[in-house]
Structures are given as C-alpha cells and as structure tokens.
Short mmCIF file of C-alpha atoms in Angstrom, two decimals:
data_model
loop_
_atom_site.label_atom_id
_atom_site.label_comp_id
_atom_site.label_asym_id
_atom_site.label_seq_id
_atom_site.Cartn_x
_atom_site.Cartn_y
_atom_site.Cartn_z
CA MET A 46 -8.59 -30.36 -1.59
CA LYS A 47 -7.86 -31.78 1.89
CA GLY A 48 -4.88 -29.48 2.21
CA VAL A 49 -7.11 -26.41 1.77
CA ASP A 50 -10.27 -27.73 3.46
CA GLN A 51 -11.31 -26.25 6.83
CA VAL A 52 -8.12 -24.20 7.01
CA THR A 53 -7.77 -20.64 8.33
CA LEU A 54 -5.24 -18.39 6.64
CA ARG A 55 -3.95 -15.42 8.66
CA ILE A 56 -3.13 -12.56 6.29
CA GLY A 57 -1.45 -9.26 7.12
CA THR A 58 -2.48 -6.34 4.96
CA PHE A 59 -2.69 -2.56 4.70
CA THR A 60 -5.36 -0.12 3.55
CA SER A 61 -5.06 0.10 -0.23
CA VAL A 62 -4.67 -3.69 -0.62
CA SER A 63 -7.70 -4.24 1.63
CA ARG A 64 -9.81 -1.91 -0.50
CA HIS A 65 -8.71 -2.63 -4.05
CA LEU A 66 -7.17 -6.10 -4.32
CA LEU A 67 -7.72 -8.52 -1.46
CA PRO A 68 -11.57 -8.78 -1.53
CA SER A 69 -11.52 -9.85 -5.20
CA LEU A 70 -8.73 -12.36 -4.56
CA MET A 71 -10.61 -13.83 -1.61
CA GLU A 72 -13.84 -14.10 -3.59
CA LYS A 73 -12.20 -15.99 -6.42
CA PHE A 74 -10.24 -18.27 -4.09
CA ILE A 75 -13.31 -19.14 -2.02
CA GLU A 76 -15.11 -20.12 -5.24
CA MET A 77 -12.44 -22.79 -5.67
CA TYR A 78 -12.09 -23.72 -1.98
CA PRO A 79 -15.41 -22.88 -0.26
CA ASN A 80 -14.33 -24.11 3.18
CA ILE A 81 -11.28 -21.88 3.46
CA GLN A 82 -11.41 -19.19 6.13
CA PHE A 83 -9.48 -15.91 6.31
CA GLU A 84 -8.38 -13.83 9.26
CA LEU A 85 -7.21 -10.39 8.11
CA TYR A 86 -4.93 -8.21 10.22
CA GLN A 87 -4.60 -4.56 9.22
CA SER A 88 -1.16 -3.34 10.20
CA GLU A 89 2.01 -1.45 9.27
CA TYR A 90 4.71 -2.80 6.95
CA THR A 91 7.32 -3.51 9.62
CA ASN A 92 4.75 -4.96 12.02
CA ILE A 93 3.64 -7.38 9.33
CA GLU A 94 7.24 -8.51 8.85
CA GLN A 95 7.63 -9.07 12.59
CA GLN A 96 4.39 -11.04 12.80
CA LEU A 97 5.52 -13.25 9.92
CA LEU A 98 8.78 -13.95 11.75
CA GLU A 99 6.91 -14.74 14.98
CA GLY A 100 4.48 -17.05 13.19
CA SER A 101 1.32 -15.11 14.11
CA LEU A 102 0.72 -14.47 10.39
CA ASP A 103 0.94 -16.98 7.55
CA LEU A 104 1.31 -14.48 4.72
CA GLY A 105 1.32 -10.72 4.36
CA PHE A 106 1.06 -7.89 1.85
CA THR A 107 3.70 -5.26 2.49
CA CYS A 108 5.94 -2.63 0.97
CA ILE A 109 9.07 -4.58 0.09
CA ASP A 110 11.32 -1.53 0.58
CA ALA A 111 10.37 -1.61 4.28
CA ILE A 112 11.27 -5.23 5.03
CA GLN A 113 14.60 -6.99 5.48
CA ARG A 114 14.23 -10.44 7.01
CA VAL A 115 11.42 -12.24 5.19
CA GLN A 116 10.97 -13.62 1.70
CA TYR A 117 8.58 -12.06 -0.79
CA GLN A 118 7.24 -12.00 -4.32
CA GLU A 119 6.79 -8.55 -5.87
CA LEU A 120 3.28 -7.92 -7.23
CA TYR A 121 3.01 -4.32 -8.43
CA TYR A 122 4.14 -0.77 -7.76
CA ASP A 123 2.09 2.36 -7.29
CA GLU A 124 2.89 6.06 -7.52
CA MET A 125 2.50 8.88 -5.01
CA PHE A 126 1.14 12.30 -5.94
CA ALA A 127 0.92 15.65 -4.17
CA LEU A 128 -2.57 16.79 -3.16
CA VAL A 129 -3.35 20.44 -2.55
CA PRO A 130 -6.54 22.54 -2.36
CA GLN A 131 -7.60 24.20 -5.61
CA SER A 132 -7.04 27.58 -3.97
CA HIS A 133 -3.45 26.75 -2.93
CA VAL A 134 -0.49 28.61 -4.40
CA LEU A 135 0.89 25.26 -5.72
CA ALA A 136 -2.34 24.30 -7.49
CA ASN A 137 -1.30 25.80 -10.84
CA TYR A 138 1.88 23.74 -11.18
CA GLU A 139 1.89 20.75 -13.54
CA VAL A 140 4.71 19.06 -11.58
CA LEU A 141 5.98 19.71 -8.06
CA SER A 142 9.38 19.05 -6.53
CA MET A 143 9.86 17.78 -3.00
CA LYS A 144 11.66 21.06 -2.28
CA GLN A 145 8.51 23.02 -3.17
CA ILE A 146 6.29 20.73 -1.08
CA ALA A 147 8.58 20.99 1.94
CA LYS A 148 7.91 24.74 2.21
CA TYR A 149 4.28 24.25 3.29
CA PRO A 150 2.51 22.64 6.29
CA PHE A 151 2.43 18.90 5.59
CA ILE A 152 -0.05 16.16 6.57
CA GLN A 153 1.85 12.88 6.78
CA LEU A 154 0.22 9.56 5.92
CA ASP A 155 1.10 7.32 8.87
CA GLU A 156 2.66 4.18 7.36
CA GLY A 157 4.52 3.17 10.52
CA GLU A 158 8.30 3.16 10.73
CA TYR A 159 8.74 3.39 6.96
CA SER A 160 7.38 6.43 5.12
CA LEU A 161 8.44 6.90 1.50
CA PRO A 162 7.82 10.70 1.44
CA ILE A 163 9.66 11.29 4.73
CA LYS A 164 12.56 9.09 3.60
CA THR A 165 12.72 11.05 0.33
CA PHE A 166 12.70 14.40 2.17
CA GLN A 167 15.55 13.15 4.37
CA ASN A 168 17.59 11.81 1.44
CA LEU A 169 17.31 15.20 -0.24
CA GLY A 170 18.36 17.02 2.93
CA LEU A 171 14.99 18.79 3.20
CA HIS A 172 13.21 19.76 6.41
CA VAL A 173 9.45 19.29 6.10
CA GLN A 174 6.88 21.00 8.33
CA ILE A 175 4.85 18.01 9.58
CA LYS A 176 1.72 19.56 11.09
CA HIS A 177 -0.39 16.40 11.37
CA LYS A 178 0.15 12.63 11.14
CA VAL A 179 -2.91 10.61 10.09
CA TYR A 180 -3.47 6.90 9.36
CA ASP A 181 -6.53 7.21 7.10
CA GLU A 182 -6.27 8.69 3.60
CA PHE A 183 -9.88 9.90 3.54
CA THR A 184 -9.32 11.86 6.74
CA ILE A 185 -6.30 13.47 5.11
CA LEU A 186 -8.42 14.47 2.10
CA ALA A 187 -10.96 16.09 4.41
CA MET A 188 -8.17 17.98 6.19
CA ILE A 189 -6.73 19.21 2.89
CA ARG A 190 -10.19 20.51 1.95
CA GLN A 191 -10.14 22.53 5.19
CA ASN A 192 -6.74 24.02 4.30
CA LEU A 193 -5.03 22.26 7.21
CA GLY A 194 -2.07 21.34 5.04
CA ILE A 195 -1.00 19.54 1.87
CA SER A 196 -0.01 15.91 1.51
CA ILE A 197 1.49 13.16 -0.62
CA LEU A 198 -0.70 10.07 -1.12
CA TYR A 199 -0.88 6.93 -3.25
CA GLN A 200 -3.21 7.49 -6.19
CA ASN A 201 -4.70 3.99 -5.97
CA ALA A 202 -5.90 4.64 -2.42
CA LEU A 203 -8.01 7.59 -3.55
CA SER A 204 -11.49 7.60 -5.04
CA ASP A 205 -12.96 11.02 -4.27
CA TYR A 206 -10.52 13.85 -4.87
CA ASP A 207 -12.04 15.70 -7.86
CA ASP A 208 -12.33 18.91 -5.84
CA LEU A 209 -8.58 18.82 -5.06
CA CYS A 210 -5.49 19.13 -7.26
CA LEU A 211 -3.56 15.89 -7.82
CA ILE A 212 -0.08 16.82 -9.04
CA PRO A 213 2.80 14.55 -10.15
CA ILE A 214 6.02 14.73 -8.16
CA GLN A 215 9.30 15.42 -9.94
CA GLU A 216 11.23 12.83 -7.92
CA ASN A 217 8.82 9.99 -8.89
CA LEU A 218 7.87 8.30 -5.61
CA PHE A 219 6.92 4.65 -6.14
CA ARG A 220 5.94 2.02 -3.56
CA HIS A 221 6.79 -1.58 -4.48
CA VAL A 222 4.20 -3.97 -3.04
CA GLY A 223 4.81 -7.65 -2.53
CA PHE A 224 3.36 -10.74 -0.88
CA ALA A 225 5.66 -11.83 1.95
CA TYR A 226 6.23 -14.99 4.01
CA ASN A 227 8.82 -16.17 6.48
CA ASN A 228 10.09 -19.29 4.73
CA TYR A 229 8.53 -20.81 1.61
CA ASP A 230 9.73 -24.33 2.46
CA THR A 231 7.86 -24.35 5.77
CA LEU A 232 4.59 -22.86 4.46
CA SER A 233 1.49 -25.01 4.72
CA TYR A 234 -0.06 -26.43 1.57
CA ALA A 235 -2.94 -23.95 1.91
CA SER A 236 -0.53 -21.00 2.18
CA LYS A 237 1.45 -22.11 -0.86
CA THR A 238 -1.77 -22.61 -2.81
CA PHE A 239 -3.00 -19.10 -1.96
CA LEU A 240 0.43 -17.61 -2.73
CA ASP A 241 0.49 -19.22 -6.17
CA PHE A 242 -3.09 -18.10 -6.75
CA ILE A 243 -2.22 -14.48 -5.89
CA LEU A 244 0.74 -14.45 -8.27
CA ARG A 245 -1.52 -15.68 -11.09
CA LYS A 246 -4.62 -13.58 -10.39
CA THR A 247 -3.26 -10.21 -9.27
CA PRO A 248 -2.34 -9.03 -12.81
CA GLU A 249 -5.80 -10.04 -14.01
CA ILE A 250 -7.57 -8.09 -11.25
CA LEU A 251 -5.43 -4.97 -11.58
CA LYS A 252 -5.10 -4.82 -15.37
CA ASN A 253 -7.89 -2.23 -15.78
CA LYS A 254 -6.77 -0.04 -12.89
CA ASP A 255 -4.51 2.69 -14.26
CA SER A 256 -3.00 3.59 -10.88
CA PHE A 257 -1.42 0.13 -10.45
CA HIS A 258 1.72 -0.86 -12.36
CA ILE A 259 2.00 -4.64 -12.73
CA ILE A 260 5.43 -6.23 -12.44
#
C-alpha cells in the first residue's frame, strides 16, 4: 500500500481511450488505492512516445503502429469505417474501397504524425482530396451533416451517427492500441501496479462493447 499511497501517476492518452476506457479503469483502481492521484495528458501518439522517453509521463495509451522506441503491452484493436451523408452518392454501397473514398472531398481526423487512413491511401498510391483536418470526431460528424466532405473514423469513438451512413471499408483499417512505458525495469511500484491492473481489467470493461476487439 505504501508504494501506491499519495502517489501521482502521469498518464498520456487520446480521445477514444479518455471517453470509453480510462474513466472506468481509474474508478476501479481508486477503489483499491483511494490516495492515488492521476494527471491525464491528452496528446498525439508520437508526442506520447516522446514524453515517455523524456520522463514527463509515467505511462501512456497509444497506437502501437505509431511508436518505435518504447515498450508496450497491446490491449485491443478497433476498426475504422467510412462516414457519408445519407444523401451522398456513396451511401447506397454496402462496402467502400479506399479508391472510391479518395474521389471525394475528405475530412481528415487529426491524429498527429501518424494517420492510418492517410498511410493507407499512400500505400495504395492514391491521392486523396483533403479539404479539412479536424482533431475532434464530433466536429467531423457535424461537418459531414453539412455536406462539407466525407471521412473515415473509429467506430468506438462515435455515439451519435444514426443520421449518417456508416460503411465498412474493403481494406479493413484497424488501429492497435497498447499501454506504453519507457522501461519496465525502471517503473515505479505504483506504475507497475497500475499497468498490471490495466492488463487484467481492460478485457472486463470492454467485453460488452462490440466496437472493441480484445487481444
């Protein structure tokens, strides 16, 4: 208990984790260790890696495909879907290819240096018409409703899209999410305790959420 008492853990995170996973994990952990404190830093994948290396973060949630120099434990993977207005010419398709999507004005979700859709467009040799670049998914949904473009978003980050068309993508875009740290051997007892807790509890929290695929 002393190793987790009156300790502050600095955690890097990004939007969908902050909304759907981290609050439940924190609640359950604080029930066990009521004097623990959290400082949460919302950031981009590569920034989180850099902050872990610099020591300004203890632990961080990130997309493991975007990092190279830190250690991690994979937690789950989630899928991206195309979103278009119901009146759009693509709305009647059951599946869309990246080639089809690239033909229309595109609203890019700003994920920092690493963007899975943009990387996929590039790997396929496709030129996409990026009209807008936006950090917040809900803003993107509002822009799609106003016919300002179409987009590709993570299903688990969405909660209010019934008036739009959510369409699977032929190329199957998946983001692999993990919990990262600079060096396990040098982590504090509190950090190791929270890491072990996350690995045990994440499947339990996400088991009833269809948009998350547990490792």
